[in-house]
PDB file of C-alpha atoms in Angstrom:
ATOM      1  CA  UNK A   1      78.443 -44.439-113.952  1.00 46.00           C
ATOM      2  CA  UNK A   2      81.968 -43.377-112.186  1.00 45.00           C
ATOM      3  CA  UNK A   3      84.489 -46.556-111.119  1.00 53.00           C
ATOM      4  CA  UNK A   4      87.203 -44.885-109.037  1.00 58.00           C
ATOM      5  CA  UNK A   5      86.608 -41.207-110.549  1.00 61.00           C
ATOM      6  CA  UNK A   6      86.360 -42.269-114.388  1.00 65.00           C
ATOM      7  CA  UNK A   7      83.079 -41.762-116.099  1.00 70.00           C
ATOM      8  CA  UNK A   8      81.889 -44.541-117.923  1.00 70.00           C
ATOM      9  CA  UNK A   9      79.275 -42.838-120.546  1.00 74.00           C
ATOM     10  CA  UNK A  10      76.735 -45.167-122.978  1.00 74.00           C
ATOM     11  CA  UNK A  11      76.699 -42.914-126.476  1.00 80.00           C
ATOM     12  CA  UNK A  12      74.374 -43.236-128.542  1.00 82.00           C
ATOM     13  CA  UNK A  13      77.252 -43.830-131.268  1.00 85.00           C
ATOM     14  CA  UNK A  14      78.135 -47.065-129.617  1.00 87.00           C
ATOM     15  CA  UNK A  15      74.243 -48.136-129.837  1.00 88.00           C
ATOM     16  CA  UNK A  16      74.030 -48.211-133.094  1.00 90.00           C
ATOM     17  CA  UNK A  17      77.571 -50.062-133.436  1.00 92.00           C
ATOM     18  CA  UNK A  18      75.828 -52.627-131.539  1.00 92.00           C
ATOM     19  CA  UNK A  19      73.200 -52.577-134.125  1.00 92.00           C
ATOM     20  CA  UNK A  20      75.881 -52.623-136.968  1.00 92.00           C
ATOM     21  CA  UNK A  21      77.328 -55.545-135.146  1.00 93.00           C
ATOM     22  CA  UNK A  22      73.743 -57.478-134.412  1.00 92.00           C
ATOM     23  CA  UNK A  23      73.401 -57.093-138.054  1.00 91.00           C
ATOM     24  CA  UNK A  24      76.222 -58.380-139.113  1.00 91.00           C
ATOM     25  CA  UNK A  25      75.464 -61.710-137.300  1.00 90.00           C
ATOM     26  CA  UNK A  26      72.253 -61.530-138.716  1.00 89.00           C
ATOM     27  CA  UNK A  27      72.826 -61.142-142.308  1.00 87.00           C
ATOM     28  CA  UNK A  28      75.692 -63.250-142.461  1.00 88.00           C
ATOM     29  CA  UNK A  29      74.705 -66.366-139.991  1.00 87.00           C
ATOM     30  CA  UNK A  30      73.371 -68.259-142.558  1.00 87.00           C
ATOM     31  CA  UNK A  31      76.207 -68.423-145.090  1.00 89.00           C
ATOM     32  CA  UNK A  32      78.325 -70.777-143.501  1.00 88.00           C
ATOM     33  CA  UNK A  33      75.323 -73.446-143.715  1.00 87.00           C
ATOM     34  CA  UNK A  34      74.582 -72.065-147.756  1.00 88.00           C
ATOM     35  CA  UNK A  35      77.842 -73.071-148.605  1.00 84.00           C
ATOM     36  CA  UNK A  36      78.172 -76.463-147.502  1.00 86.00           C
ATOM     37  CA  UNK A  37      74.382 -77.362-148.459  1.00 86.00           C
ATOM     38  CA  UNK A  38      73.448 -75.075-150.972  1.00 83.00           C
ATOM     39  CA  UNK A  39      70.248 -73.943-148.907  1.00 85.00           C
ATOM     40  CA  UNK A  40      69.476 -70.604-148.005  1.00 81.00           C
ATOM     41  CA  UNK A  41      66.782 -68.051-148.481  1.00 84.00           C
ATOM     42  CA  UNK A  42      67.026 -64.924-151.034  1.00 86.00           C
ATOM     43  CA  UNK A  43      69.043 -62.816-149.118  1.00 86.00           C
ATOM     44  CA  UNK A  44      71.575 -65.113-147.911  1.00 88.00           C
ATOM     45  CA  UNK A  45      72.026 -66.089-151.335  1.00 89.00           C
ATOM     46  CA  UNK A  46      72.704 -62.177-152.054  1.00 89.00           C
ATOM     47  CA  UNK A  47      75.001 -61.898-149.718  1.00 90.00           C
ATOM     48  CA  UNK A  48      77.049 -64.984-150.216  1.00 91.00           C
ATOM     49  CA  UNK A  49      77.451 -63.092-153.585  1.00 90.00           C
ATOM     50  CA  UNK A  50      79.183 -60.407-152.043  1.00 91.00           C
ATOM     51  CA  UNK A  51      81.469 -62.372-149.692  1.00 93.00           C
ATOM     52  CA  UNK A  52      82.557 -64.607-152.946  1.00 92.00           C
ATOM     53  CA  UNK A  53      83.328 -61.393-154.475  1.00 93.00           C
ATOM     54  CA  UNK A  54      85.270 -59.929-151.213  1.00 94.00           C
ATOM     55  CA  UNK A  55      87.436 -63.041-151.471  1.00 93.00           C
ATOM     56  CA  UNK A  56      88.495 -63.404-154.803  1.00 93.00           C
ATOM     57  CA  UNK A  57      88.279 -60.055-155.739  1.00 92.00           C
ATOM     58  CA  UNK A  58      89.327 -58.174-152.584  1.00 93.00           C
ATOM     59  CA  UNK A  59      91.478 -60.624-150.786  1.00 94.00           C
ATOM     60  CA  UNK A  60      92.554 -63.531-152.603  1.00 94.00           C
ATOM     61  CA  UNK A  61      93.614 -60.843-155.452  1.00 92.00           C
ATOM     62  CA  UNK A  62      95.964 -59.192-153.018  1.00 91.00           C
ATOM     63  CA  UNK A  63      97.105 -61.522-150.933  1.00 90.00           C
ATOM     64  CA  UNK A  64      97.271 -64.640-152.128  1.00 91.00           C
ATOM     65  CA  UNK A  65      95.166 -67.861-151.498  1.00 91.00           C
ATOM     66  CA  UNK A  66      97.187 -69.119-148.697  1.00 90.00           C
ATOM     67  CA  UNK A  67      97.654 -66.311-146.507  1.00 89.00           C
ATOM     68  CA  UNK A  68      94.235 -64.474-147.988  1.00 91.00           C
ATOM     69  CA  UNK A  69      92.816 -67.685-146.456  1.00 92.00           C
ATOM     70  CA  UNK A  70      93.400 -66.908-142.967  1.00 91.00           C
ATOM     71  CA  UNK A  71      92.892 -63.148-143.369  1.00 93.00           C
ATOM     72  CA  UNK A  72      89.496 -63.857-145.079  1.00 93.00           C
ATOM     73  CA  UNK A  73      87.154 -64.470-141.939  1.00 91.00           C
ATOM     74  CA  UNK A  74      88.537 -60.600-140.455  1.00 93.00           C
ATOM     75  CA  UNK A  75      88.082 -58.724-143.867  1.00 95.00           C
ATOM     76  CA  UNK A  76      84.399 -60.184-144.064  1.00 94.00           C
ATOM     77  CA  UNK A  77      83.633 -59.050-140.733  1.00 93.00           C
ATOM     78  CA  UNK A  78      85.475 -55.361-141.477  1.00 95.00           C
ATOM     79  CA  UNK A  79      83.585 -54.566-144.516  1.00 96.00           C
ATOM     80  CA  UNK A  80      80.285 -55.586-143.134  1.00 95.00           C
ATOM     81  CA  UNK A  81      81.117 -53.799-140.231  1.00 95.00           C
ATOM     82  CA  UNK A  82      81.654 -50.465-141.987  1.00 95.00           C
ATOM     83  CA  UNK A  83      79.103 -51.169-144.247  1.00 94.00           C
ATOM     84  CA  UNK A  84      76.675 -51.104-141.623  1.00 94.00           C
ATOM     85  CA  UNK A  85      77.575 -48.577-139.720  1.00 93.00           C
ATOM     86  CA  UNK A  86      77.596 -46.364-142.385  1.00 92.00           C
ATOM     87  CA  UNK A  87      74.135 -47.280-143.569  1.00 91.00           C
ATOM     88  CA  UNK A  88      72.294 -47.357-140.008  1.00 89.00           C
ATOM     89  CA  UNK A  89      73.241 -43.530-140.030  1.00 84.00           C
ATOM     90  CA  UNK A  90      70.739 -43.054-143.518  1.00 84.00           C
ATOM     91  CA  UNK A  91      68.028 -44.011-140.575  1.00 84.00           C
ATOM     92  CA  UNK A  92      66.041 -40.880-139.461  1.00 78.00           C
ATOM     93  CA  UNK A  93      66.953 -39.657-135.852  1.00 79.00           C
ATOM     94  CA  UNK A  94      70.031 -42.402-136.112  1.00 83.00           C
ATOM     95  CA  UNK A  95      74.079 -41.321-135.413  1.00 84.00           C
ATOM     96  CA  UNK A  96      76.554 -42.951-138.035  1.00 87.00           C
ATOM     97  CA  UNK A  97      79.642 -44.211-135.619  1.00 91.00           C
ATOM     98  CA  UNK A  98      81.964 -44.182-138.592  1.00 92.00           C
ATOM     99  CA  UNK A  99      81.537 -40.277-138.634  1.00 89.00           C
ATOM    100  CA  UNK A 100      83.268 -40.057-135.204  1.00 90.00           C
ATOM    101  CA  UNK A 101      87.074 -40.192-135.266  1.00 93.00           C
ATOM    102  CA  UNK A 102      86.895 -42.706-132.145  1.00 92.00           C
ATOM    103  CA  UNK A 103      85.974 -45.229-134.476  1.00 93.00           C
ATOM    104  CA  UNK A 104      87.927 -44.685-137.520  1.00 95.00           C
ATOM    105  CA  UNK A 105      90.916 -44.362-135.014  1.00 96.00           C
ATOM    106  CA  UNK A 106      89.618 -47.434-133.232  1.00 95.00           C
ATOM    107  CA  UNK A 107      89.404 -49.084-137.043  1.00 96.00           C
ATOM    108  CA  UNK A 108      92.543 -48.019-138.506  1.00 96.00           C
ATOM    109  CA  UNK A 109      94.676 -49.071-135.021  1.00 96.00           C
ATOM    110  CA  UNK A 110      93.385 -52.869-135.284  1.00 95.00           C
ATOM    111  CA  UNK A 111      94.983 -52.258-139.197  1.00 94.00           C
ATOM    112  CA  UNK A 112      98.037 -50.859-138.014  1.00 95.00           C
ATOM    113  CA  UNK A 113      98.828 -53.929-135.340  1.00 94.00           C
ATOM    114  CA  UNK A 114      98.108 -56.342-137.971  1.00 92.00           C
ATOM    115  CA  UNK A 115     100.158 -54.462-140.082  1.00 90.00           C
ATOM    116  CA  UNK A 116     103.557 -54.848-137.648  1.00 92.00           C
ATOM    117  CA  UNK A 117     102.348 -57.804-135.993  1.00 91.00           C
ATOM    118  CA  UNK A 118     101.586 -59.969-139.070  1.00 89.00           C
ATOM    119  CA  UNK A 119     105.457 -58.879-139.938  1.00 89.00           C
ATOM    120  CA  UNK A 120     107.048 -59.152-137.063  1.00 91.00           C
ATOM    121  CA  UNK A 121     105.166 -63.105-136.838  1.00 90.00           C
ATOM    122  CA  UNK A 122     106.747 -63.851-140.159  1.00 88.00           C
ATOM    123  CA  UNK A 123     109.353 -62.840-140.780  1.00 89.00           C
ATOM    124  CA  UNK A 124     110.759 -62.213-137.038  1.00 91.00           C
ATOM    125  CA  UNK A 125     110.693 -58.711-135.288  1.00 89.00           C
ATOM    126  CA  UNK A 126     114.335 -58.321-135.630  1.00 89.00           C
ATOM    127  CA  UNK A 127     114.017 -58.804-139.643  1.00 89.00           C
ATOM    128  CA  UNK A 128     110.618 -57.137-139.728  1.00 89.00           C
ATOM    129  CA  UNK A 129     112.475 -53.832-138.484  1.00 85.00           C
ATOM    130  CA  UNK A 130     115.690 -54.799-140.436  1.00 83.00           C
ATOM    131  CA  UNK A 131     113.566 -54.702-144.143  1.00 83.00           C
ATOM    132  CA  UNK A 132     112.044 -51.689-143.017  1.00 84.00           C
ATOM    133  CA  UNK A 133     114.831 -49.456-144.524  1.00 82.00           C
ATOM    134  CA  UNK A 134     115.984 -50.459-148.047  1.00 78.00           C
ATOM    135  CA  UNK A 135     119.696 -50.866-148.642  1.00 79.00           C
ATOM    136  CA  UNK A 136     121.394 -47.560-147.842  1.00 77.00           C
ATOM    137  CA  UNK A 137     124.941 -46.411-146.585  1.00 83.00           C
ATOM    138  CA  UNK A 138     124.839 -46.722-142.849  1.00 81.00           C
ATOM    139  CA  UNK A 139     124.972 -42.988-141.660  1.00 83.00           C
ATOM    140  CA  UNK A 140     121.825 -42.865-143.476  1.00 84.00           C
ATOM    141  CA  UNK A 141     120.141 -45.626-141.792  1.00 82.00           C
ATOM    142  CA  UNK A 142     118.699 -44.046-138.861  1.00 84.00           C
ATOM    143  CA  UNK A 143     117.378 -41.010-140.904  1.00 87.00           C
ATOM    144  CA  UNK A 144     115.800 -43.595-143.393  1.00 86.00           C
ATOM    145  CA  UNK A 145     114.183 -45.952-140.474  1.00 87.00           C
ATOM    146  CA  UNK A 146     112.650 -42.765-139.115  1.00 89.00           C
ATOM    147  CA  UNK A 147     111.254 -42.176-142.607  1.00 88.00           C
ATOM    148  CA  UNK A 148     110.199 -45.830-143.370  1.00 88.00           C
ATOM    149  CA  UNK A 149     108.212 -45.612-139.488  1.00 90.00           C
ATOM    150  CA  UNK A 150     106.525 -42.207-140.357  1.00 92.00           C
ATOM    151  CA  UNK A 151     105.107 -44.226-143.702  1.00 90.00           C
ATOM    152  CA  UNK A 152     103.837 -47.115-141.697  1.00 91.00           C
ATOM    153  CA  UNK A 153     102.223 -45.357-139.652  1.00 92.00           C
ATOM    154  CA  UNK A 154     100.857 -42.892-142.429  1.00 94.00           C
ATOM    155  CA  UNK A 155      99.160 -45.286-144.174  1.00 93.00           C
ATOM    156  CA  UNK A 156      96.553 -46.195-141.444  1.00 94.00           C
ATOM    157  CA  UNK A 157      96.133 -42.687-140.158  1.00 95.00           C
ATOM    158  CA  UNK A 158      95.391 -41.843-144.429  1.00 95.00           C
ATOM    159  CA  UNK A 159      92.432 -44.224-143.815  1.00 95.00           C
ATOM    160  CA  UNK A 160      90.919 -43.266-140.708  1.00 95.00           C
ATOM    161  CA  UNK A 161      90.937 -39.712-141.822  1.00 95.00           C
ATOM    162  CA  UNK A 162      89.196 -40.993-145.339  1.00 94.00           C
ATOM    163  CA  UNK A 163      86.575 -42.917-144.152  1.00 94.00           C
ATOM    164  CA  UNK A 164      86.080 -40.299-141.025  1.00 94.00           C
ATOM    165  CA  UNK A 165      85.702 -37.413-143.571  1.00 92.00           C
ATOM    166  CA  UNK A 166      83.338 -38.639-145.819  1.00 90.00           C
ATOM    167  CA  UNK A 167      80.882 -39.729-143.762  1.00 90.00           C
ATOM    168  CA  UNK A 168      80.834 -36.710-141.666  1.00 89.00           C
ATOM    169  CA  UNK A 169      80.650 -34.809-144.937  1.00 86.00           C
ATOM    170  CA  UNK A 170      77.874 -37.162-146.410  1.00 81.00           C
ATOM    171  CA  UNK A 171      76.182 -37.022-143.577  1.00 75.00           C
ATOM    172  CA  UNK A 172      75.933 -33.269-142.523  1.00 78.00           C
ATOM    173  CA  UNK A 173      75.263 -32.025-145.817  1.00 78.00           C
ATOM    174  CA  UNK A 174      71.641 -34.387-145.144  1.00 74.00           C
ATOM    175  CA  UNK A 175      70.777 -32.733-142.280  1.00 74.00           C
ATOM    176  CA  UNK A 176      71.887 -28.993-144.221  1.00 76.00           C
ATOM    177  CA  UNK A 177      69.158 -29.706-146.644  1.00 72.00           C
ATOM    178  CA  UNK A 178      66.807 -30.984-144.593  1.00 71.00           C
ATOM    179  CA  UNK A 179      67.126 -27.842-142.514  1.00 73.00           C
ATOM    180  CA  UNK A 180      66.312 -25.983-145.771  1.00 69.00           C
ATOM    181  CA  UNK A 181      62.999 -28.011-146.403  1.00 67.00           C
ATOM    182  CA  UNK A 182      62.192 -27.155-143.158  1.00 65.00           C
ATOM    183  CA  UNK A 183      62.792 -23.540-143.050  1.00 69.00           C
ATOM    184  CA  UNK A 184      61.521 -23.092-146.716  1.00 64.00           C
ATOM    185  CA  UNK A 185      58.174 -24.529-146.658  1.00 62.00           C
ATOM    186  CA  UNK A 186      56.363 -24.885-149.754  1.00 54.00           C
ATOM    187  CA  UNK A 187      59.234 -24.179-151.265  1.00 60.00           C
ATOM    188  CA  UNK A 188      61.582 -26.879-150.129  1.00 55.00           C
ATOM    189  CA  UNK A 189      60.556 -29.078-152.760  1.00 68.00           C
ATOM    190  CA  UNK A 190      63.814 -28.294-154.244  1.00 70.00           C
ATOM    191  CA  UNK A 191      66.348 -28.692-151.382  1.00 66.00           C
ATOM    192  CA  UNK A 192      64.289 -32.114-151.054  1.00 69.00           C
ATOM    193  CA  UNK A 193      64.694 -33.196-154.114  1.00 75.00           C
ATOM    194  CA  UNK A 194      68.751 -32.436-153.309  1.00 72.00           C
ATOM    195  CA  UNK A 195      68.064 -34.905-150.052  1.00 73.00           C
ATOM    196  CA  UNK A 196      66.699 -37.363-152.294  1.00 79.00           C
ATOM    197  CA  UNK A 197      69.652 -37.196-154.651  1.00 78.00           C
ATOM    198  CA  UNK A 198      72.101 -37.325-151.905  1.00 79.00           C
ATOM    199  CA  UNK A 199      70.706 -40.517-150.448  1.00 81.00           C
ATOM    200  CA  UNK A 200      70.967 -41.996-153.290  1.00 83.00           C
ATOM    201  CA  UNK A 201      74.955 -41.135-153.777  1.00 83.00           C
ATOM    202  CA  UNK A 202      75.457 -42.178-149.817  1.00 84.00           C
ATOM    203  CA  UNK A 203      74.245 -45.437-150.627  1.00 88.00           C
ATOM    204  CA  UNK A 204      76.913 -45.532-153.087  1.00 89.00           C
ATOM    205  CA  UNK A 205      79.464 -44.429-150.394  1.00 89.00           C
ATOM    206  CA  UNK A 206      78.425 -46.396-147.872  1.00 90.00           C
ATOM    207  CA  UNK A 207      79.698 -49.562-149.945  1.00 93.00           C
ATOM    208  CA  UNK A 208      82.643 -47.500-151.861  1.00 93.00           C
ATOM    209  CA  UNK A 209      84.220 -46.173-148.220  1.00 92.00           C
ATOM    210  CA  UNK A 210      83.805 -50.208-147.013  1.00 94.00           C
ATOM    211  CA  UNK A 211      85.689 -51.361-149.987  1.00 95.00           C
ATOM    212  CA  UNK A 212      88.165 -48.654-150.012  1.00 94.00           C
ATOM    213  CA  UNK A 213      89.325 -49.487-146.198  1.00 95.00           C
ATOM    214  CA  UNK A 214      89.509 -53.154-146.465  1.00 95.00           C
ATOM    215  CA  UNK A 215      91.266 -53.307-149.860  1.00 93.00           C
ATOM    216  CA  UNK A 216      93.822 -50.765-148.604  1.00 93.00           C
ATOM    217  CA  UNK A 217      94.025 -52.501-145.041  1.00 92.00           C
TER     218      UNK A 217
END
């Protein structure tokens, strides 16, 4: 659709992030109630495992109790999140939204405002930029607070490329073999066996890329 010349396009990348987010709800509804009562079927059970692990391991370990407290509820929903995403794209004729930059960017911006803005709200914006720069004669200062911004801002760019580039990488080398069953025939037992292999190890990424962004976020 077009709203005063600007075309408004549905992707298919942003239907399955609606699926990633569906999910999310679904598998993770019931842990709020398995907590307080103890009740819950097999795979709530499962996955309470992993979001006691996420907190104590992940969060509380980095963070602290107190503040990891208040945190906790986002970096639940951000490793799901990725963790889905990444795994709806193992689905034949699917698209993987965390191996388009527009997500990762999208991802690693919400990390960078929390970043500042969980600074600036404690400890004050004009203190937040003030312990930016460590102590250092004052013609330096301006030189150094360029350097200490260019970091900040480094560190979430490091992760959107990360998680960006090894899906994409994951992912297309899938769709390489596959084209090689295709085109070989009989003989594509052996690129398939390759496929087979690499679904395996993008499993494993799937989870490692999650944990990787929200332990570094």
């Amino acid at each position: 659709s077009s709203i005063e010349g600007a075309n408004l396009i549905f992707t298919n990348m942003q239907v399955f992030m609606l699926m990633s987010i569906v999910l999310l709800f679904i598998v993770l509804g019931g842990i709020p109630k398995y907590v307080r009562t103890g009740k819950g079927d097999a795979l709530t059970k499962v996955f309470a495992g992993f979001c006691m692990y996420i907190r104590d391991e992940m969060v509380y370990s980095v963070m602290g109790q107190g503040t990891g407290r208040k945190f906790l509820p986002y970096f639940l929903g951000l490793f799901f999140f990725i963790v889905f995403m990444n795994l709806v794209g193992l689905v034949p004729f699917s698209a993987t939204p965390t191996a388009t930059i527009a997500t990762t960017f999208g991802l690693a911006l919400i990390t960078l405002t929390i970043m500042i803005g969980g600074g600036m709200i404690v400890q004050g914006p004009l203190n937040y930029i003030k312990h930016l720069v460590p102590e250092v004669p004052l013609w330096l200062w301006p030189l150094m607070f360029v350097v200490e911004i260019i970091g900040v801002v480094a560190k979430p760019f490091a992760l959107m490329v990360r998680l960006f580039a090894n899906m994409m990488a994951g992912h297309t080398l899938l769709k390489v073999f596959g084209g090689f069953v295709v085109a070989l025939g009989m003989f594509g037992v052996f690129p398939l066996v390759a496929i087979v292999a690499l679904y395996g190890l993008e499993l494993i990424v799937a989870f490692l890329q999650a944990y990787v962004f929200t332990v570094l976020t």
